[in-house]
CSV table of C-alpha atoms in Angstrom, one decimal:
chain,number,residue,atom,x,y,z
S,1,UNK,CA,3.6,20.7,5.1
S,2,UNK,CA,3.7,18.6,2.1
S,3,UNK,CA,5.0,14.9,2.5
S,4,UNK,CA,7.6,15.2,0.2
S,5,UNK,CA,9.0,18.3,2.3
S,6,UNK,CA,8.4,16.3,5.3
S,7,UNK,CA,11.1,13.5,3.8
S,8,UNK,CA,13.5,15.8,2.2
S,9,UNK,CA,13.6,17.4,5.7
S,10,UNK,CA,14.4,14.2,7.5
S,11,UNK,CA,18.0,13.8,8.9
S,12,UNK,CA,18.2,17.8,9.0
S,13,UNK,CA,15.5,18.6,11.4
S,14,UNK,CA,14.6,17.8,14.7
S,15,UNK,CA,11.9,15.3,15.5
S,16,UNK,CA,8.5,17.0,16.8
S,17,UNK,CA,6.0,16.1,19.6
S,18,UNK,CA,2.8,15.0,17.1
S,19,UNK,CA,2.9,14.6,13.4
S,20,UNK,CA,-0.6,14.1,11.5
S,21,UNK,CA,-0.4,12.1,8.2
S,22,UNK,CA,-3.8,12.9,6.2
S,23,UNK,CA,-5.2,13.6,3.1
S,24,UNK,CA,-5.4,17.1,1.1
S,25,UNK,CA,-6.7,18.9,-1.8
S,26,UNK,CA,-4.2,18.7,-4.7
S,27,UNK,CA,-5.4,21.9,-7.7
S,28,UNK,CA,-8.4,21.5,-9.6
S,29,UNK,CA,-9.5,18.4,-7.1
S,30,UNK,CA,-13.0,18.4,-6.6
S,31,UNK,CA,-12.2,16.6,-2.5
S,32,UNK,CA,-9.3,15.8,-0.8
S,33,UNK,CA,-7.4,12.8,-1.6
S,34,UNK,CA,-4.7,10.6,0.6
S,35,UNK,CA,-1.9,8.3,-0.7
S,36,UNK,CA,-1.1,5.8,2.2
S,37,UNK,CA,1.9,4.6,0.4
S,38,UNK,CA,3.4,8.2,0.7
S,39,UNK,CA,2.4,8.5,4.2
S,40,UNK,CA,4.1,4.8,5.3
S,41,UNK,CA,7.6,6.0,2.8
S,42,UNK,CA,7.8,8.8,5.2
S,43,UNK,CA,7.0,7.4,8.4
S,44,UNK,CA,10.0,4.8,7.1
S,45,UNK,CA,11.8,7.6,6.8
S,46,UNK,CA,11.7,9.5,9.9
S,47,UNK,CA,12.2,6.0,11.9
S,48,UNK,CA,15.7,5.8,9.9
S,49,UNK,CA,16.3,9.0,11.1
S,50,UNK,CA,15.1,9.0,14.5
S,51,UNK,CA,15.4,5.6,15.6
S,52,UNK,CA,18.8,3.5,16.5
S,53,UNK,CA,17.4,-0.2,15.1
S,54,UNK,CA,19.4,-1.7,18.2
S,55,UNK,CA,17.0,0.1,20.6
S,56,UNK,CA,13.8,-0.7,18.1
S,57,UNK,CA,12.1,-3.1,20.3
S,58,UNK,CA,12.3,-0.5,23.0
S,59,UNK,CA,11.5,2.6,21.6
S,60,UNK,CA,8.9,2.1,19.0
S,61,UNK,CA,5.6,0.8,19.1
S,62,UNK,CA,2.6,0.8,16.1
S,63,UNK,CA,-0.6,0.4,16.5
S,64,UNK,CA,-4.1,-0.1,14.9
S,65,UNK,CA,-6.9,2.7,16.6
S,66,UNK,CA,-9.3,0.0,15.8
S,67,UNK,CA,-7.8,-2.3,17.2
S,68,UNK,CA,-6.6,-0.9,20.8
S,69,UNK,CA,-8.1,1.6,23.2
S,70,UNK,CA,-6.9,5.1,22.7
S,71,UNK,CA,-6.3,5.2,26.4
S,72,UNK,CA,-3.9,2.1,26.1
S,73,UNK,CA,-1.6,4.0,22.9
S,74,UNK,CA,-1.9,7.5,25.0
S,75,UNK,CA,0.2,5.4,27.9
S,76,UNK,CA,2.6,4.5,26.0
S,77,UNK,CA,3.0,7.7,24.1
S,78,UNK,CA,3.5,9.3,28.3
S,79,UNK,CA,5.9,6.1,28.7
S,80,UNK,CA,9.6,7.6,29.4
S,81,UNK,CA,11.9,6.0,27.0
S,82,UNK,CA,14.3,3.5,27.9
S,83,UNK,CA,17.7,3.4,26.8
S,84,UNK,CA,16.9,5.8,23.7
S,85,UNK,CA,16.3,9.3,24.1
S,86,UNK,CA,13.0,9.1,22.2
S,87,UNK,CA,10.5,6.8,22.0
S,88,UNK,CA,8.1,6.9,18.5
S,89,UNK,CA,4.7,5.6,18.7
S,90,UNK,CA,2.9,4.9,15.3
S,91,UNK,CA,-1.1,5.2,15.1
S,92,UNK,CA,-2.5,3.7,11.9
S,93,UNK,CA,-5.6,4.4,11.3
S,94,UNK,CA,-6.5,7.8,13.4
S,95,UNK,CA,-9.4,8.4,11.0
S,96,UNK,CA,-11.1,6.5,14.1
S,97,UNK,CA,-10.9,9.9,16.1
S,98,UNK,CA,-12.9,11.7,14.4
S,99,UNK,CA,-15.5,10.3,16.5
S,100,UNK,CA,-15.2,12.2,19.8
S,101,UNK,CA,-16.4,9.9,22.2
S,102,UNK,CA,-13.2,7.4,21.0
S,103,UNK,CA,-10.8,10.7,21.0
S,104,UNK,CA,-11.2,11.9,24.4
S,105,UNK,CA,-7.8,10.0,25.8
S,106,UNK,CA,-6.3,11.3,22.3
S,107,UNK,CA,-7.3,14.9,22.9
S,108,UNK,CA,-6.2,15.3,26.9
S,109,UNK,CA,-3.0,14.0,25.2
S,110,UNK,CA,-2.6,16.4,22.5
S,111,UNK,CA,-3.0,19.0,25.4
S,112,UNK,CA,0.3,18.5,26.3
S,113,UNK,CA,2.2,16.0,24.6
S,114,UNK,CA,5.4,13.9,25.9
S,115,UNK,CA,8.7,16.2,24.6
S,116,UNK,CA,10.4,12.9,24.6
S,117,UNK,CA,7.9,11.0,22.1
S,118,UNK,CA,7.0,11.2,19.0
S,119,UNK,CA,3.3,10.3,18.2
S,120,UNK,CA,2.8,9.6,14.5
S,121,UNK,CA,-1.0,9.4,13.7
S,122,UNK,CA,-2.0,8.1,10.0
S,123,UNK,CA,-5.8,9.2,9.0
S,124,UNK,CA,-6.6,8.1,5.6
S,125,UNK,CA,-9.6,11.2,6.0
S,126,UNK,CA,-10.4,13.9,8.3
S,127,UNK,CA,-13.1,16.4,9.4
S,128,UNK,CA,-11.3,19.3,9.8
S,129,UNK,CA,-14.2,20.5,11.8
S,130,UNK,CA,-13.7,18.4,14.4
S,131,UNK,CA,-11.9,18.5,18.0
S,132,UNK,CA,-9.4,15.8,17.3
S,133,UNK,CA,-8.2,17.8,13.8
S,134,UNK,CA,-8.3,21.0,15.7
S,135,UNK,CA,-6.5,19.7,18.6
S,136,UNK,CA,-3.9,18.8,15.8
S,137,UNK,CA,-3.9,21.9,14.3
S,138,UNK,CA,-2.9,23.8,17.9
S,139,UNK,CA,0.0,20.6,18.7
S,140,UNK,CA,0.6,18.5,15.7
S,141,UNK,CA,2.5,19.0,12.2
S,142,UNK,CA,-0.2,18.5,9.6
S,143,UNK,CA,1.7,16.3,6.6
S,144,UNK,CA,-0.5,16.6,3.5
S,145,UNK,CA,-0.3,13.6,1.7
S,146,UNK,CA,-2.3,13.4,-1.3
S,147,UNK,CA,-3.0,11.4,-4.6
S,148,UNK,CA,-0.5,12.6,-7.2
S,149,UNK,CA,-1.5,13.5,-10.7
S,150,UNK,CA,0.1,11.5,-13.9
S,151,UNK,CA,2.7,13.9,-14.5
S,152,UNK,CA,4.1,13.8,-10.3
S,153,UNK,CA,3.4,10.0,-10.7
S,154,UNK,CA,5.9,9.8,-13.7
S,155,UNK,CA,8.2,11.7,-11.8
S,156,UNK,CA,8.4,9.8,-8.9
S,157,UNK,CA,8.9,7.1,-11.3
S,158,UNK,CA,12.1,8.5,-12.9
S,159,UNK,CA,13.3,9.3,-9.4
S,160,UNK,CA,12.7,5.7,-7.7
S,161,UNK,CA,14.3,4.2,-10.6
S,162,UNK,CA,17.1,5.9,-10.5
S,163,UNK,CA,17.1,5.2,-6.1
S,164,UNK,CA,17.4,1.4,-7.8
S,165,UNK,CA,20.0,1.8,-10.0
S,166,UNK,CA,18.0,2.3,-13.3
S,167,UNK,CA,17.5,5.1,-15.6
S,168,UNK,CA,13.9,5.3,-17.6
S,169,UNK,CA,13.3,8.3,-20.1
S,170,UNK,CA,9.8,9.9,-19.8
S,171,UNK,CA,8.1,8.2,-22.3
S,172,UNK,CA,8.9,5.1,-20.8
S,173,UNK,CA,8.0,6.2,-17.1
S,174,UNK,CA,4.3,7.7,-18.9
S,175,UNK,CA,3.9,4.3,-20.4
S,176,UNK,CA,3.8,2.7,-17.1
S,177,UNK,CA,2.0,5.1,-15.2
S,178,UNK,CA,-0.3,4.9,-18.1
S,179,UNK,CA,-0.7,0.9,-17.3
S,180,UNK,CA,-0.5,0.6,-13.3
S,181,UNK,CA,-2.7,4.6,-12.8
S,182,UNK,CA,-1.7,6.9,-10.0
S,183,UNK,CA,-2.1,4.9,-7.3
S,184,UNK,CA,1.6,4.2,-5.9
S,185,UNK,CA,1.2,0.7,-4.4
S,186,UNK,CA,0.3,0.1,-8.1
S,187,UNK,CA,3.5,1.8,-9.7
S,188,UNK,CA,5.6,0.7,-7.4
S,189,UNK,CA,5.3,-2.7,-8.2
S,190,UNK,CA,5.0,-2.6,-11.6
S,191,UNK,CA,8.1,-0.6,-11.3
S,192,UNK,CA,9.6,-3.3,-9.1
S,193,UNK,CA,8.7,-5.8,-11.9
S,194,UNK,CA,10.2,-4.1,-14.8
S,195,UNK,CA,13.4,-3.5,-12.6
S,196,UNK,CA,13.4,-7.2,-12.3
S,197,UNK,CA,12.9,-7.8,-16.2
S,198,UNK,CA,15.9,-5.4,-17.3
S,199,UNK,CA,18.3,-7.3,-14.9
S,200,UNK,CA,21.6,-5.8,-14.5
S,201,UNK,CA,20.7,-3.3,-17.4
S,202,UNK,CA,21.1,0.2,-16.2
S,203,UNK,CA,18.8,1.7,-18.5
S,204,UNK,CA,14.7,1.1,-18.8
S,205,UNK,CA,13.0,1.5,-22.8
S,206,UNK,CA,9.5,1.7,-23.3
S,207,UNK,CA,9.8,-1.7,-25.3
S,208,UNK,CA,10.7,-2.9,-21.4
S,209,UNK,CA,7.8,-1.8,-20.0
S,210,UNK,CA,5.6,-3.2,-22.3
S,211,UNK,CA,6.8,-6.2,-22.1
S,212,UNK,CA,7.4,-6.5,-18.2
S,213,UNK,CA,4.4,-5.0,-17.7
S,214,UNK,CA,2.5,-7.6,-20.0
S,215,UNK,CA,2.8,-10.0,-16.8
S,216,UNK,CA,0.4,-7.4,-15.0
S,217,UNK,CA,-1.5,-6.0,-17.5
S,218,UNK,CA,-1.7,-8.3,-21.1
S,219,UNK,CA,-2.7,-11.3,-22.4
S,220,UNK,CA,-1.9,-14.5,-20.7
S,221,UNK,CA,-2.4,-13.2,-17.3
S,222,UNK,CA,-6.0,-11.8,-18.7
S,223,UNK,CA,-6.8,-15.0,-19.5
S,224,UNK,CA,-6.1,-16.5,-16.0
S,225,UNK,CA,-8.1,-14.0,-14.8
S,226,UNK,CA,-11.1,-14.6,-16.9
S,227,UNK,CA,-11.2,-18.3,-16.6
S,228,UNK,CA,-10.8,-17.6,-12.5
S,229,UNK,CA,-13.8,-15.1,-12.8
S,230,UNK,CA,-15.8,-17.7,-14.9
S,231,UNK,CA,-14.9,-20.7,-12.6
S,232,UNK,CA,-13.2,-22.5,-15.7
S,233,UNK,CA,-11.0,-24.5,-13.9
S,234,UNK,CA,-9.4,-26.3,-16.8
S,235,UNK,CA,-8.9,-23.3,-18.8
S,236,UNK,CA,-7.7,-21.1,-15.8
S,237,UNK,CA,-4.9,-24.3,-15.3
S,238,UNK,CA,-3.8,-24.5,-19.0
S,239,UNK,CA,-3.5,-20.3,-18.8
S,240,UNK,CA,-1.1,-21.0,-15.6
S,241,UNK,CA,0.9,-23.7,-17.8
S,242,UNK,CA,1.4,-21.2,-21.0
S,243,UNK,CA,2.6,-18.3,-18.3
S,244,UNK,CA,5.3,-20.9,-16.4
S,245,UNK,CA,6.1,-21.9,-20.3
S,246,UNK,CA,7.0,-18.1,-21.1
S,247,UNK,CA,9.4,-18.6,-18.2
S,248,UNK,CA,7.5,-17.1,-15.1
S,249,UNK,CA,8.8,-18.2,-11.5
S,250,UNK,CA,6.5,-19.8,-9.0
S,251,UNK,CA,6.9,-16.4,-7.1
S,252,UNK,CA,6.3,-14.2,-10.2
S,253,UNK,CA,3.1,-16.0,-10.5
S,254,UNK,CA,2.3,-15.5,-6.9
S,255,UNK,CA,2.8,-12.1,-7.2
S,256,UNK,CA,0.8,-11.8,-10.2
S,257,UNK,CA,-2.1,-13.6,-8.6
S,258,UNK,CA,-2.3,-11.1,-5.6
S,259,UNK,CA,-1.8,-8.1,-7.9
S,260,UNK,CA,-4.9,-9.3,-9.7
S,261,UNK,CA,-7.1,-10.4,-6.5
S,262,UNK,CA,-5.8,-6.6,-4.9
S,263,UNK,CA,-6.6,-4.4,-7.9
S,264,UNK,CA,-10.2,-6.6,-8.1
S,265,UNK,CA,-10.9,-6.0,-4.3
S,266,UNK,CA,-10.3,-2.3,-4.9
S,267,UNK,CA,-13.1,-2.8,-7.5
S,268,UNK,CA,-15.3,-5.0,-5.5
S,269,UNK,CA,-15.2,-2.2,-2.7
S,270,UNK,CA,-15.5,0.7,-5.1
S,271,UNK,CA,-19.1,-0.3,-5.6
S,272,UNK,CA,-20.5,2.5,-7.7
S,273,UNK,CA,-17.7,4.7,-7.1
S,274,UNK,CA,-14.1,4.5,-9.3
S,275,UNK,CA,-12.2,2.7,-8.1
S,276,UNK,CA,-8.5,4.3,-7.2
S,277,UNK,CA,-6.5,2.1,-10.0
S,278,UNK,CA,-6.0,1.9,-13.4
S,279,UNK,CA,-9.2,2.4,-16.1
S,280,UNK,CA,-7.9,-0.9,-17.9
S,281,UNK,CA,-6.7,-2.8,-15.3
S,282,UNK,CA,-10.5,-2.3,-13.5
S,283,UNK,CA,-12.4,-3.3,-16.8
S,284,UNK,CA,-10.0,-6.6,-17.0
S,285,UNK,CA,-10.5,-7.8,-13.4
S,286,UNK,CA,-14.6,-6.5,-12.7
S,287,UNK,CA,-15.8,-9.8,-13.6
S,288,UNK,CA,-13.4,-11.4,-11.1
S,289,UNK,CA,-14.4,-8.8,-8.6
S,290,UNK,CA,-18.5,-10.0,-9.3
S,291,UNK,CA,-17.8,-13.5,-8.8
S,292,UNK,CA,-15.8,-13.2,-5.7
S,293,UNK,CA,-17.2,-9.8,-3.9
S,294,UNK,CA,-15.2,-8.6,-0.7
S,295,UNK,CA,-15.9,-11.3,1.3
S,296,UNK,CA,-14.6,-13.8,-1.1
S,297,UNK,CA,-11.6,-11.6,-2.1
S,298,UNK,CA,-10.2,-11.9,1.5
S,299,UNK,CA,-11.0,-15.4,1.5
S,300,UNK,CA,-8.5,-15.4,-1.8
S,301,UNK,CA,-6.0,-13.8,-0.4
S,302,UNK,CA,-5.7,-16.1,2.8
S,303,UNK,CA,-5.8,-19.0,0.5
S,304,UNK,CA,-2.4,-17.4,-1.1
S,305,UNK,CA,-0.9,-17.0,2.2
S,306,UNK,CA,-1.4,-20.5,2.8
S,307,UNK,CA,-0.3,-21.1,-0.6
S,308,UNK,CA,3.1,-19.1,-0.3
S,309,UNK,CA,3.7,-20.5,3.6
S,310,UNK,CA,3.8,-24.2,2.0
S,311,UNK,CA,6.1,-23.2,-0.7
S,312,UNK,CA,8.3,-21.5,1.6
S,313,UNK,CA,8.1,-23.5,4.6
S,314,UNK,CA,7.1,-27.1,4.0
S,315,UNK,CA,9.1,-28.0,1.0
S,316,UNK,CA,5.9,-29.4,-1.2
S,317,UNK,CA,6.5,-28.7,-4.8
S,318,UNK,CA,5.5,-24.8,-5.9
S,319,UNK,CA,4.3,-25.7,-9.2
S,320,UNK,CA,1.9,-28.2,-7.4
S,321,UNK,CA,0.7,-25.5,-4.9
S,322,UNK,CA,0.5,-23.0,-7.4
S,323,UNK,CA,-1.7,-25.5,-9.1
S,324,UNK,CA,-3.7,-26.2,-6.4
S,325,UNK,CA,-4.2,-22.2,-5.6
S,326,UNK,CA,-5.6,-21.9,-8.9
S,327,UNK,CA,-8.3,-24.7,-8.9
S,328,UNK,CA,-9.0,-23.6,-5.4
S,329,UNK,CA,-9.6,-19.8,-7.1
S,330,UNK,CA,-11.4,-21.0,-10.1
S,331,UNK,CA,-13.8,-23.1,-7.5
S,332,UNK,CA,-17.4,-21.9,-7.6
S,333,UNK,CA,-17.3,-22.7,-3.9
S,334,UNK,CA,-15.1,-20.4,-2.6
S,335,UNK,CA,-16.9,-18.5,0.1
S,336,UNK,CA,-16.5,-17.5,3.8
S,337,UNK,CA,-16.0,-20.8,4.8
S,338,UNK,CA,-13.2,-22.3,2.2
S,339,UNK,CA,-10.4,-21.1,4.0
S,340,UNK,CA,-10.9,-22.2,7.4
């Protein structure tokens, strides 16, 4: 089943034993491909339909394969609910079980599964020539949940923005696939931020997009990136002055600066591979990615958590922290050890 029939189906149909999120072949793909924001939108929308939020705490449990023992998640996928007539247990990560020696507890499961769970296992890929996919194949519904091409992208962008309240023609919705790519982590926040831009306004023009968009995507925030990538801490301050000048909030900016520190991680772990975002936005942020690497990218991103818990929690100035973010970014020193 495709994931989109998976979602239109929910509040109609009646919740099954095992459902297995993974990636498919869409036509004229050379290898299968997996969205993970499709597959997370549906498992959001079976829990609406499945799962009374007052009994949420007792009926639902998610987990990481990587991070706990098959044999531990199998337990509480035989656990008999209490005070909800089904329990829904959420396995991110199930690309683990590939491997049979981790699957065994996953595959005397799948044998006979609880009639009163649901077991919800995300793989971002699969061998289909293995036990655990063929033990899905006999007891699970397979949801195919692959990369959408421009022209699905740009109408799931006409039919989110409408789900907000907007309306956007289709030359503006190709206009913004055509900036954020396919991916749709991507185009759903640039779609977020040109909902934002337009306000109360009901209806989205291209003009919109390219100029909400700019703060993702154009000049000013290119040049914070490209005085962060060359360690240029004066330069990467005075392009932080000219964006809160054009009016950006302190959590605009934030939001910004984790856009641009995501899309260069996605580079940075690409390596010689392309990586699954835009063609322009990779070019603008591959010298960010060089300077930084993987390691140094997750180190970036904890230093914005810190940054954002001090603005939210401690009441210390946000255009000083956003300051202080920034130098901290633009450091040549920012390595493994910065953000302990």
């Amino acid at each position: 089943m495709n994931v989109h029939e998976f979602m239109a189906a929910q509040g109609t149909a009646s919740p099954g034993s095992v459902y297995l999120f993974c990636p498919a072949k869409t036509p004229k793909a050379k290898m299968a491909t997996f969205e993970p924001f499709l597959a997370e939108r549906a498992v959001e929308r079976f829990l609406q339909a499945h799962l009374d939020p007052s009994v949420r705490d007792l009926a639902y449990a998610a987990y990481y394969a990587d991070e706990t023992e098959p044999a531990a998640i199998m337990l509480e996928a035989r656990s008999v609910p209490f005070l909800a007539e089904r329990r829904i247990v959420l396995v991110r990560g199930a690309e683990r079980y590939n491997v049979e020696s981790t699957a065994g507890p996953v595959l005397t499961y799948l044998e006979s599964p609880c009639d009163t769970t649901s077991l919800l296992l995300i793989a971002s890929h699969i061998d289909k020539r293995t036990k655990f996919y063929r033990a899905c194949q006999k007891a699970a519904e397979i949801i195919e949940c692959p990369e959408m091409r421009e022209w699905e992208a740009i109408k799931w962008v006409r039919s989110e923005a409408t789900a907000r309240g907007k309306s956007i023609p289709e030359d503006a919705a190709h206009e913004l696939v055509v900036r954020a790519g396919t991916h749709l982590s991507d185009v759903d926040n640039a779609l977020t931020v040109v909902c934002n831009y337009v306000g109360d306004a009901r209806a989205v023009t291209t003009e919109d997009v390219v100029s909400a968009c700019a703060d993702v995507a154009e000049e000013e925030v290119w040049a914070l990136t490209d005085t962060i990538a060359a360690s240029d801490t004066p330069g990467a301050l005075r392009a932080l002055a000219r964006l809160v000048a054009l009016g950006k909030r302190e959590d605009e900016l934030m939001g910004i600066i984790n856009w641009l520190l995501k899309s260069a991680y996605a580079v940075a772990a690409a390596g010689a591979r392309e990586p699954k975002i835009s063609p322009f936005v990779a070019r603008k942020v591959t010298p960010l990615a060089r300077k930084l690497g993987p390691d140094g990218i997750r180190n970036a991103f904890a230093l914005c958590t810190d940054a954002h818990f001090m603005m939210r929690t401690t009441g210390v100035d946000a255009a000083l922290a956003l300051e202080l973010l920034v130098v901290k970014l633009a450091s040549e020193l920012l390595q493994p050890t910065a953000c302990r």
